[in-house]
mmCIF file of C-alpha atoms and ligand atoms in Angstrom:
data_model
loop_
_atom_site.group_PDB
_atom_site.id
_atom_site.type_symbol
_atom_site.label_atom_id
_atom_site.label_comp_id
_atom_site.label_asym_id
_atom_site.label_seq_id
_atom_site.Cartn_x
_atom_site.Cartn_y
_atom_site.Cartn_z
ATOM 1 C CA MET A 1 13.506 -24.600 -7.019
ATOM 2 C CA PRO A 2 10.517 -26.139 -9.133
ATOM 3 C CA GLY A 3 7.844 -23.707 -8.207
ATOM 4 C CA CYS A 4 6.928 -21.317 -5.434
ATOM 5 C CA ARG A 5 5.065 -22.182 -2.474
ATOM 6 C CA ILE A 6 3.101 -20.050 -0.812
ATOM 7 C CA GLY A 7 1.237 -19.400 2.570
ATOM 8 C CA PHE A 8 -1.338 -16.759 3.521
ATOM 9 C CA VAL A 9 -1.670 -14.719 6.845
ATOM 10 C CA GLY A 10 -5.056 -13.427 6.714
ATOM 11 C CA ALA A 11 -8.297 -14.722 4.676
ATOM 12 C CA GLY A 12 -10.117 -11.548 3.870
ATOM 13 C CA GLY A 13 -10.670 -9.934 0.751
ATOM 14 C CA VAL A 14 -7.031 -8.785 -0.461
ATOM 15 C CA ALA A 15 -5.830 -12.303 0.337
ATOM 16 C CA ALA A 16 -8.654 -14.003 -2.051
ATOM 17 C CA ARG A 17 -7.503 -11.201 -4.399
ATOM 18 C CA HIS A 18 -3.774 -12.187 -4.446
ATOM 19 C CA ALA A 19 -4.799 -16.173 -4.137
ATOM 20 C CA ASP A 20 -7.007 -15.909 -7.254
ATOM 21 C CA THR A 21 -4.001 -13.848 -8.918
ATOM 22 C CA LEU A 22 -1.164 -16.412 -8.284
ATOM 23 C CA ALA A 23 -3.424 -19.548 -8.674
ATOM 24 C CA ALA A 24 -3.368 -18.534 -12.575
ATOM 25 C CA PHE A 25 0.635 -18.543 -12.351
ATOM 26 C CA GLY A 26 1.967 -22.179 -13.661
ATOM 27 C CA ASP A 27 4.882 -21.793 -11.385
ATOM 28 C CA VAL A 28 3.100 -21.034 -7.855
ATOM 29 C CA GLU A 29 1.836 -23.717 -5.503
ATOM 30 C CA LEU A 30 -0.731 -22.297 -2.832
ATOM 31 C CA VAL A 31 -0.222 -24.367 0.115
ATOM 32 C CA ALA A 32 -1.826 -23.301 3.583
ATOM 33 C CA VAL A 33 -3.529 -19.940 5.223
ATOM 34 C CA THR A 34 -4.093 -18.969 8.546
ATOM 35 C CA ASP A 35 -6.343 -16.196 10.401
ATOM 36 C CA VAL A 36 -7.471 -15.569 13.989
ATOM 37 C CA ASP A 37 -10.767 -16.228 12.682
ATOM 38 C CA GLY A 38 -10.895 -19.646 11.977
ATOM 39 C CA ARG A 39 -13.784 -20.016 9.997
ATOM 40 C CA ARG A 40 -12.109 -17.819 7.018
ATOM 41 C CA ALA A 41 -9.475 -19.755 7.248
ATOM 42 C CA ARG A 42 -11.193 -23.115 6.810
ATOM 43 C CA ALA A 43 -13.620 -21.474 4.044
ATOM 44 C CA PHE A 44 -10.655 -19.955 2.063
ATOM 45 C CA ALA A 45 -8.758 -23.264 2.718
ATOM 46 C CA GLU A 46 -11.616 -25.248 1.193
ATOM 47 C CA GLU A 47 -12.131 -22.911 -1.892
ATOM 48 C CA ARG A 48 -8.749 -23.370 -3.166
ATOM 49 C CA GLY A 49 -7.638 -26.626 -2.016
ATOM 50 C CA VAL A 50 -5.198 -25.573 0.902
ATOM 51 C CA ARG A 51 -4.335 -26.473 4.575
ATOM 52 C CA ALA A 52 -5.922 -24.196 7.162
ATOM 53 C CA VAL A 53 -3.475 -23.956 9.794
ATOM 54 C CA PRO A 54 -3.949 -22.427 13.586
ATOM 55 C CA GLY A 55 -1.163 -19.782 13.606
ATOM 56 C CA VAL A 56 2.071 -18.518 11.770
ATOM 57 C CA GLU A 57 4.460 -20.792 13.081
ATOM 58 C CA GLN A 58 2.290 -23.973 11.640
ATOM 59 C CA LEU A 59 2.100 -21.931 8.299
ATOM 60 C CA ILE A 60 5.801 -22.196 8.540
ATOM 61 C CA ASP A 61 6.537 -25.544 9.395
ATOM 62 C CA THR A 62 4.327 -26.114 6.061
ATOM 63 C CA GLY A 63 7.575 -25.371 4.141
ATOM 64 C CA VAL A 64 6.575 -22.844 2.041
ATOM 65 C CA ASP A 65 8.937 -20.342 0.345
ATOM 66 C CA ALA A 66 6.830 -17.350 0.950
ATOM 67 C CA VAL A 67 4.141 -15.996 2.897
ATOM 68 C CA TYR A 68 1.488 -13.156 2.089
ATOM 69 C CA VAL A 69 0.505 -10.999 4.760
ATOM 70 C CA CYS A 70 -2.762 -9.565 4.274
ATOM 71 C CA VAL A 71 -3.938 -8.634 7.479
ATOM 72 C CA PRO A 72 -5.114 -5.139 8.594
ATOM 73 C CA PRO A 73 -2.740 -2.511 9.845
ATOM 74 C CA PHE A 74 -3.389 -3.090 13.573
ATOM 75 C CA SER A 75 -2.126 -6.757 13.197
ATOM 76 C CA HIS A 76 1.035 -5.938 11.370
ATOM 77 C CA GLY A 77 4.598 -6.628 13.165
ATOM 78 C CA PRO A 78 4.645 -9.832 14.962
ATOM 79 C CA VAL A 79 3.881 -11.903 11.939
ATOM 80 C CA GLU A 80 6.722 -10.103 9.345
ATOM 81 C CA LYS A 81 8.840 -11.046 12.642
ATOM 82 C CA ALA A 82 8.310 -14.824 12.751
ATOM 83 C CA VAL A 83 8.548 -14.952 8.860
ATOM 84 C CA ALA A 84 12.000 -12.937 9.095
ATOM 85 C CA ALA A 85 13.033 -15.108 11.701
ATOM 86 C CA ALA A 86 12.233 -18.433 9.658
ATOM 87 C CA GLY A 87 14.162 -17.008 6.611
ATOM 88 C CA LEU A 88 11.012 -17.076 4.151
ATOM 89 C CA ALA A 89 10.344 -14.189 1.571
ATOM 90 C CA VAL A 90 7.241 -11.829 2.538
ATOM 91 C CA PHE A 91 4.831 -9.857 0.757
ATOM 92 C CA VAL A 92 3.245 -7.288 3.008
ATOM 93 C CA GLU A 93 -0.061 -5.693 2.258
ATOM 94 C CA LYS A 94 -0.006 -1.848 2.762
ATOM 95 C CA PRO A 95 -0.297 -0.229 4.963
ATOM 96 C CA ILE A 96 2.692 -2.053 6.490
ATOM 97 C CA GLY A 97 1.522 -0.749 10.305
ATOM 98 C CA LEU A 98 -0.318 1.406 12.254
ATOM 99 C CA ASP A 99 2.635 3.159 13.472
ATOM 100 C CA CYS A 100 6.179 3.690 12.283
ATOM 101 C CA GLY A 101 8.323 2.223 15.380
ATOM 102 C CA GLU A 102 7.287 -1.675 14.568
ATOM 103 C CA ALA A 103 7.614 -1.157 10.814
ATOM 104 C CA GLU A 104 11.147 0.211 11.339
ATOM 105 C CA GLN A 105 12.287 -2.764 13.854
ATOM 106 C CA THR A 106 10.521 -5.043 11.245
ATOM 107 C CA ALA A 107 12.620 -3.445 8.443
ATOM 108 C CA ARG A 108 15.880 -4.248 9.957
ATOM 109 C CA LEU A 109 15.099 -7.607 10.880
ATOM 110 C CA LEU A 110 14.353 -8.091 7.286
ATOM 111 C CA GLU A 111 17.352 -6.812 5.948
ATOM 112 C CA GLU A 112 19.218 -8.677 8.302
ATOM 113 C CA ALA A 113 17.266 -12.148 7.349
ATOM 114 C CA GLY A 114 18.001 -11.206 3.876
ATOM 115 C CA VAL A 115 15.020 -11.969 2.364
ATOM 116 C CA VAL A 116 12.783 -11.055 -0.538
ATOM 117 C CA THR A 117 10.140 -8.677 0.235
ATOM 118 C CA SER A 118 7.296 -6.507 -1.195
ATOM 119 C CA ALA A 119 4.790 -3.980 -0.284
ATOM 120 C CA GLY A 120 1.691 -4.034 -1.763
ATOM 121 C CA TYR A 121 2.166 -0.562 -3.281
ATOM 122 C CA HIS A 122 0.958 -1.935 -6.851
ATOM 123 C CA TRP A 123 0.352 1.590 -8.636
ATOM 124 C CA ARG A 124 4.131 1.180 -8.999
ATOM 125 C CA TYR A 125 3.693 -1.587 -11.504
ATOM 126 C CA SER A 126 0.953 0.382 -13.582
ATOM 127 C CA ASP A 127 2.049 1.573 -17.153
ATOM 128 C CA GLY A 128 0.364 4.660 -16.553
ATOM 129 C CA VAL A 129 2.542 5.460 -13.694
ATOM 130 C CA THR A 130 5.638 4.491 -15.906
ATOM 131 C CA ARG A 131 4.355 6.869 -19.113
ATOM 132 C CA ALA A 132 4.066 9.673 -16.098
ATOM 133 C CA ARG A 133 7.385 9.185 -14.665
ATOM 134 C CA GLU A 134 9.065 9.613 -18.325
ATOM 135 C CA ALA A 135 6.708 12.785 -18.682
ATOM 136 C CA VAL A 136 8.606 14.469 -15.942
ATOM 137 C CA ARG A 137 11.912 12.704 -16.342
ATOM 138 C CA ASP A 138 13.593 16.047 -17.718
ATOM 139 C CA THR A 139 11.649 18.573 -15.543
ATOM 140 C CA SER A 140 11.018 19.361 -12.322
ATOM 141 C CA VAL A 141 7.586 18.917 -10.634
ATOM 142 C CA ARG A 142 6.652 21.880 -8.894
ATOM 143 C CA LEU A 143 3.115 20.831 -7.738
ATOM 144 C CA ALA A 144 1.262 17.788 -6.658
ATOM 145 C CA VAL A 145 -2.579 17.440 -6.261
ATOM 146 C CA GLY A 146 -3.867 13.817 -4.802
ATOM 147 C CA ALA A 147 -7.197 12.856 -3.570
ATOM 148 C CA TRP A 148 -8.705 9.616 -2.550
ATOM 149 C CA LEU A 149 -12.697 10.701 -2.436
ATOM 150 C CA ASP A 150 -14.438 7.481 -1.875
ATOM 151 C CA LYS A 151 -16.712 5.041 0.644
ATOM 152 C CA VAL A 152 -16.179 3.400 3.806
ATOM 153 C CA PRO A 153 -14.730 0.287 2.897
ATOM 154 C CA PRO A 154 -16.887 -2.926 3.981
ATOM 155 C CA VAL A 155 -14.634 -4.221 6.423
ATOM 156 C CA ARG A 156 -15.495 -3.396 10.509
ATOM 157 C CA TRP A 157 -11.997 -2.384 11.815
ATOM 158 C CA TRP A 158 -11.623 0.467 9.080
ATOM 159 C CA THR A 159 -13.449 3.145 11.069
ATOM 160 C CA SER A 160 -11.625 2.473 14.146
ATOM 161 C CA ARG A 161 -8.699 4.873 14.296
ATOM 162 C CA ALA A 162 -6.937 2.205 16.740
ATOM 163 C CA GLN A 163 -7.175 -0.409 14.110
ATOM 164 C CA SER A 164 -6.825 1.124 11.033
ATOM 165 C CA GLY A 165 -4.826 4.337 11.751
ATOM 166 C CA GLY A 166 -7.632 6.448 9.906
ATOM 167 C CA GLN A 167 -7.913 6.996 5.974
ATOM 168 C CA VAL A 168 -4.698 8.900 5.263
ATOM 169 C CA VAL A 169 -2.695 5.860 7.081
ATOM 170 C CA GLU A 170 -4.753 3.012 5.512
ATOM 171 C CA GLN A 171 -5.946 3.930 2.130
ATOM 172 C CA ALA A 172 -4.930 7.491 0.602
ATOM 173 C CA VAL A 173 -1.301 6.148 1.638
ATOM 174 C CA HIS A 174 -1.147 4.925 -1.927
ATOM 175 C CA VAL A 175 -1.490 8.469 -3.243
ATOM 176 C CA LEU A 176 1.258 9.403 -0.873
ATOM 177 C CA ASP A 177 3.420 6.582 -1.987
ATOM 178 C CA LEU A 178 3.096 7.644 -5.243
ATOM 179 C CA ALA A 179 4.043 11.296 -4.497
ATOM 180 C CA ARG A 180 7.107 10.099 -3.433
ATOM 181 C CA LEU A 181 7.910 8.211 -6.742
ATOM 182 C CA MET A 182 6.525 11.209 -8.801
ATOM 183 C CA VAL A 183 7.972 13.872 -6.887
ATOM 184 C CA GLY A 184 10.508 12.749 -4.241
ATOM 185 C CA GLU A 185 10.395 12.646 -0.802
ATOM 186 C CA VAL A 186 8.522 14.585 1.808
ATOM 187 C CA VAL A 187 9.980 17.010 4.257
ATOM 188 C CA GLU A 188 7.250 18.447 5.792
ATOM 189 C CA VAL A 189 3.872 17.690 6.568
ATOM 190 C CA HIS A 190 0.907 19.692 7.845
ATOM 191 C CA ALA A 191 -2.481 18.007 7.914
ATOM 192 C CA MET A 192 -6.258 18.713 9.026
ATOM 193 C CA GLY A 193 -8.684 16.376 9.947
ATOM 194 C CA ASP A 194 -12.354 17.488 10.052
ATOM 195 C CA GLY A 195 -12.797 15.559 13.691
ATOM 196 C CA GLN A 196 -16.346 14.205 12.377
ATOM 197 C CA PRO A 197 -16.705 10.687 12.036
ATOM 198 C CA PRO A 198 -18.142 8.909 9.020
ATOM 199 C CA ASP A 199 -21.855 7.241 9.733
ATOM 200 C CA ALA A 200 -20.531 3.652 10.914
ATOM 201 C CA PRO A 201 -21.065 2.241 14.446
ATOM 202 C CA GLY A 202 -18.450 3.220 16.807
ATOM 203 C CA ALA A 203 -16.588 5.201 14.377
ATOM 204 C CA ASP A 204 -13.729 7.829 15.147
ATOM 205 C CA VAL A 205 -11.765 8.270 12.269
ATOM 206 C CA ASP A 206 -12.217 11.572 10.318
ATOM 207 C CA GLY A 207 -14.705 11.965 7.276
ATOM 208 C CA ALA A 208 -12.295 14.400 5.617
ATOM 209 C CA THR A 209 -8.674 15.208 5.553
ATOM 210 C CA VAL A 210 -6.631 18.056 4.016
ATOM 211 C CA VAL A 211 -2.513 17.895 4.207
ATOM 212 C CA ASN A 212 -0.469 20.037 2.721
ATOM 213 C CA LEU A 213 3.190 18.934 1.765
ATOM 214 C CA ARG A 214 6.789 20.142 0.939
ATOM 215 C CA PHE A 215 9.032 17.920 -1.123
ATOM 216 C CA ALA A 216 12.721 18.033 -0.558
ATOM 217 C CA GLY A 217 13.364 19.311 -4.049
ATOM 218 C CA GLY A 218 11.318 22.541 -3.423
ATOM 219 C CA ALA A 219 7.395 21.446 -4.968
ATOM 220 C CA VAL A 220 4.435 21.743 -2.765
ATOM 221 C CA GLY A 221 1.650 19.636 -2.772
ATOM 222 C CA THR A 222 -1.676 18.731 -1.335
ATOM 223 C CA LEU A 223 -3.936 15.617 -0.898
ATOM 224 C CA ALA A 224 -7.415 15.976 -0.079
ATOM 225 C CA ALA A 225 -9.115 12.563 1.312
ATOM 226 C CA THR A 226 -12.767 11.920 2.106
ATOM 227 C CA CYS A 227 -14.918 8.566 2.981
ATOM 228 C CA LEU A 228 -18.304 10.403 3.080
ATOM 229 C CA LEU A 229 -19.276 9.249 -0.131
ATOM 230 C CA GLY A 230 -21.451 6.138 -1.363
ATOM 231 C CA TRP A 231 -19.101 5.365 -4.186
ATOM 232 C CA LYS A 232 -15.515 5.449 -5.395
ATOM 233 C CA HIS A 233 -15.433 9.028 -6.876
ATOM 234 C CA ARG A 234 -11.914 10.020 -7.407
ATOM 235 C CA VAL A 235 -8.683 8.596 -6.655
ATOM 236 C CA GLY A 236 -5.361 9.711 -8.039
ATOM 237 C CA LEU A 237 -2.848 12.106 -8.479
ATOM 238 C CA GLU A 238 -2.103 15.161 -10.464
ATOM 239 C CA VAL A 239 1.508 16.601 -10.805
ATOM 240 C CA TYR A 240 2.455 19.525 -12.776
ATOM 241 C CA ALA A 241 5.999 21.323 -14.096
ATOM 242 C CA ALA A 242 6.224 24.237 -16.663
ATOM 243 C CA ASP A 243 4.050 23.401 -19.419
ATOM 244 C CA LEU A 244 3.496 20.196 -18.271
ATOM 245 C CA ALA A 245 0.241 18.690 -16.562
ATOM 246 C CA VAL A 246 0.246 15.002 -15.810
ATOM 247 C CA SER A 247 -3.160 12.997 -14.125
ATOM 248 C CA ILE A 248 -2.095 9.469 -12.688
ATOM 249 C CA THR A 249 -5.437 7.496 -11.708
ATOM 250 C CA GLU A 250 -5.849 3.427 -11.710
ATOM 251 C CA ASP A 251 -7.471 3.429 -14.962
ATOM 252 C CA ALA A 252 -5.851 6.363 -17.219
ATOM 253 C CA VAL A 253 -2.703 8.344 -17.360
ATOM 254 C CA GLU A 254 -3.198 11.939 -19.009
ATOM 255 C CA VAL A 255 -0.243 14.272 -20.017
ATOM 256 C CA ALA A 256 -0.584 17.546 -21.452
ATOM 257 C CA GLY A 257 2.062 19.529 -22.790
ATOM 258 C CA ARG A 258 3.191 22.879 -24.143
ATOM 259 C CA SER A 259 -0.037 23.145 -26.468
ATOM 260 C CA GLY A 260 -2.092 22.110 -23.749
ATOM 261 C CA GLU A 261 -3.187 19.106 -25.936
ATOM 262 C CA SER A 262 -3.528 15.893 -24.406
ATOM 263 C CA GLU A 263 -2.544 12.629 -24.870
ATOM 264 C CA VAL A 264 -4.494 9.937 -22.609
ATOM 265 C CA ARG A 265 -3.888 6.372 -22.240
ATOM 266 C CA ARG A 266 -6.728 4.182 -20.804
ATOM 267 C CA LEU A 267 -5.364 1.357 -18.491
ATOM 268 C CA ASP A 268 -7.033 -1.760 -17.078
ATOM 269 C CA PRO A 269 -6.361 -1.346 -13.214
ATOM 270 C CA ALA A 270 -5.858 -5.376 -12.735
ATOM 271 C CA LEU A 271 -2.717 -5.582 -14.682
ATOM 272 C CA ALA A 272 -0.935 -3.523 -11.952
ATOM 273 C CA LYS A 273 -2.006 -5.491 -9.375
ATOM 274 C CA GLN A 274 -0.951 -8.731 -11.516
ATOM 275 C CA ALA A 275 2.230 -7.558 -11.949
ATOM 276 C CA ALA A 276 2.882 -7.058 -8.102
ATOM 277 C CA ASP A 277 2.474 -10.417 -7.606
ATOM 278 C CA ARG A 278 4.177 -11.476 -10.908
ATOM 279 C CA ALA A 279 7.637 -9.278 -9.932
ATOM 280 C CA PHE A 280 7.298 -10.964 -6.321
ATOM 281 C CA VAL A 281 7.143 -14.539 -7.474
ATOM 282 C CA ASP A 282 9.951 -13.975 -10.257
ATOM 283 C CA ALA A 283 12.416 -12.511 -7.379
ATOM 284 C CA VAL A 284 11.483 -15.401 -4.854
ATOM 285 C CA LEU A 285 12.169 -18.019 -7.946
ATOM 286 C CA GLY A 286 15.644 -16.184 -8.308
ATOM 287 C CA ARG A 287 14.536 -14.557 -11.877
ATOM 288 C CA GLY A 288 15.099 -11.116 -11.588
ATOM 289 C CA GLY A 289 14.570 -8.165 -9.327
ATOM 290 C CA ASN A 290 11.650 -6.029 -10.600
ATOM 291 C CA ILE A 291 10.435 -5.271 -6.989
ATOM 292 C CA ARG A 292 9.318 -1.848 -7.240
ATOM 293 C CA ALA A 293 8.317 -1.403 -3.585
ATOM 294 C CA PRO A 294 10.414 -3.689 -1.157
ATOM 295 C CA TYR A 295 9.595 -3.433 2.350
ATOM 296 C CA ALA A 296 12.699 -1.084 3.399
ATOM 297 C CA ASP A 297 10.959 1.629 0.859
ATOM 298 C CA ALA A 298 7.594 1.240 1.977
ATOM 299 C CA VAL A 299 8.845 1.756 5.552
ATOM 300 C CA ARG A 300 9.645 5.510 3.840
ATOM 301 C CA THR A 301 5.933 5.918 2.847
ATOM 302 C CA GLN A 302 4.935 4.670 6.472
ATOM 303 C CA ARG A 303 6.605 7.461 7.946
ATOM 304 C CA LEU A 304 5.176 10.110 5.741
ATOM 305 C CA ALA A 305 1.828 8.393 6.559
ATOM 306 C CA CYS A 306 2.476 8.595 10.337
ATOM 307 C CA ALA A 307 3.696 11.972 10.094
ATOM 308 C CA VAL A 308 0.398 13.210 8.460
ATOM 309 C CA ALA A 309 -1.309 11.325 11.145
ATOM 310 C CA ASP A 310 0.561 13.197 13.688
ATOM 311 C CA SER A 311 0.240 16.630 12.311
ATOM 312 C CA ALA A 312 -3.659 16.396 12.146
ATOM 313 C CA ALA A 313 -3.553 14.857 15.736
ATOM 314 C CA ARG A 314 -1.454 17.389 17.200
ATOM 315 C CA GLY A 315 -2.805 20.424 14.555
ATOM 316 C CA VAL A 316 0.664 21.253 14.047
ATOM 317 C CA ALA A 317 3.145 20.938 10.906
ATOM 318 C CA VAL A 318 5.545 18.356 11.522
ATOM 319 C CA LYS A 319 8.767 18.023 9.750
ATOM 320 C CA LEU A 320 9.731 14.475 8.906
ATOM 321 C CA GLU A 321 13.398 14.344 9.810
ATOM 322 C CA GLU A 322 11.926 15.337 13.722
ATOM 323 C CA HIS A 323 9.186 12.660 13.228
ATOM 324 C CA ALA A 324 11.649 10.009 12.333
ATOM 325 C CA HIS A 325 13.842 10.462 15.572
ATOM 326 C CA ALA A 326 10.591 10.838 17.441
ATOM 327 C CA SER A 327 9.267 7.487 16.433
ATOM 328 C CA GLY A 328 12.509 5.803 15.891
HETATM 329 N N1 NAD B 401 -3.178 -3.061 -2.480
HETATM 330 C C1 NAD B 401 -4.478 -3.104 -2.443
HETATM 331 O O1 NAD B 401 -5.048 -2.254 -3.185
HETATM 332 C C2 NAD B 401 -5.220 -3.349 -1.143
HETATM 333 C C3 NAD B 401 -6.726 -3.545 -1.423
HETATM 334 C C4 NAD B 401 -7.387 -4.129 -0.499
HETATM 335 C C5 NAD B 401 -6.752 -4.323 0.879
HETATM 336 N N2 NAD B 401 -5.803 -3.662 1.060
HETATM 337 C C6 NAD B 401 -4.955 -3.877 2.343
HETATM 338 O O2 NAD B 401 -5.024 -5.390 3.137
HETATM 339 C C7 NAD B 401 -5.525 -5.606 4.208
HETATM 340 C C8 NAD B 401 -6.545 -6.463 4.567
HETATM 341 O O3 NAD B 401 -7.586 -5.915 3.887
HETATM 342 P P1 NAD B 401 -8.898 -6.775 3.858
HETATM 343 O O4 NAD B 401 -9.757 -6.131 2.928
HETATM 344 O O5 NAD B 401 -8.330 -8.154 3.292
HETATM 345 O O6 NAD B 401 -9.211 -6.853 5.064
HETATM 346 P P2 NAD B 401 -10.367 -8.101 5.876
HETATM 347 O O7 NAD B 401 -10.851 -7.788 6.970
HETATM 348 O O8 NAD B 401 -11.151 -8.858 4.481
HETATM 349 O O9 NAD B 401 -9.244 -9.458 5.781
HETATM 350 C C9 NAD B 401 -8.189 -9.278 6.857
HETATM 351 C C10 NAD B 401 -8.067 -10.885 7.652
HETATM 352 O O10 NAD B 401 -6.661 -10.741 8.352
HETATM 353 C C11 NAD B 401 -7.483 -11.677 9.654
HETATM 354 N N3 NAD B 401 -6.338 -10.880 10.657
HETATM 355 C C12 NAD B 401 -6.305 -10.032 11.843
HETATM 356 N N4 NAD B 401 -5.527 -10.324 12.194
HETATM 357 C C13 NAD B 401 -4.939 -11.506 12.230
HETATM 358 C C14 NAD B 401 -3.470 -12.049 12.718
HETATM 359 N N5 NAD B 401 -2.891 -11.502 13.694
HETATM 360 N N6 NAD B 401 -3.145 -13.102 12.131
HETATM 361 C C15 NAD B 401 -3.697 -14.083 11.067
HETATM 362 N N7 NAD B 401 -5.192 -13.260 10.586
HETATM 363 C C16 NAD B 401 -5.419 -11.972 10.807
HETATM 364 C C17 NAD B 401 -8.859 -11.067 9.804
HETATM 365 O O11 NAD B 401 -9.546 -11.987 10.946
HETATM 366 C C18 NAD B 401 -9.549 -10.976 8.406
HETATM 367 O O12 NAD B 401 -9.944 -12.125 7.973
HETATM 368 C C19 NAD B 401 -5.456 -4.023 4.858
HETATM 369 O O13 NAD B 401 -4.726 -3.239 5.518
HETATM 370 C C20 NAD B 401 -5.777 -3.433 3.379
HETATM 371 O O14 NAD B 401 -5.445 -1.840 3.449
HETATM 372 C C21 NAD B 401 -4.835 -3.750 -0.101
#
């Protein structure tokens, strides 16, 4: 394969980011784009010198090797299934859906098709996360404290629960994914939303959410999320073990040991995002298996996020095992 030919489904903000990164790789050709909003597809196509096509089938017919699925949560499922049926590699932006049932079905089809998959959990590619994992390698994490304290993103569908799934499913899911990576699987969640939406037309998502988490290894954790601010205030995960405190954000990692003295490493957040695209292209071109968030693993994060949403909606603690059976 001389280079990796890529098509896009969805021509919005995150598609533009991936396209900018991919266009700078010498072994990638951007080929085509489709979007339910034809004007967006045409603008994206003109800017990047690719073809705008009316739908996923026509995108597949252009002969691409791989498809980036950059659609909002409510649009996942049919696109990935068509790509699996065509036997093409797929990069799916997070969250991989609104619920779990559809994502589980898609995972089965992608596995049967045996295609390369990756999900947009790019924190996994951060050097800071690598350093943090090293720091906890020989100890047991006992406490995780996550936060996503931010503004409402500038996309209209985001404040609609039916379209985004709410802040935890749509956004703080990055922190849940990181918590799984750092601490292990979560077996029980108890979440509460404040029941009051942010100030946006037609908004019905919670403005603030808290979650208690119990991990399989015995650790406990919390996640706090709000979208009530006018700026991105704090996003990240802290983990604690005996005589060890580790803090991970997109632009720094801090490790404090027995003496309480910290080692702080600054990070360029763009690098992890670029590394996720590089790993995917390398895998499609058969040059290695450094994909750190394959679709099958992202399904586990999706189960966790859906259990959180379910717990908040019903006002009860939810065990992940029960939730998997209920949604499977
Ligand atoms: N990994 C990250 O850091 C990161 C960053 C930004 C966004 N995202 C995720 O990417 C997704 C998209 O976000 P965005 O900011 O690009 O949103 P956006 O609204 O800017 O773009 C989404 C595009 O998808 C199109 N679309 C919707 N349904 C479609 C369908 N069935 N077929 C074809 N096109 C369809 C819309 O018309 C729109 O142009 C979200 O789930 C978001 O969470 C991830």
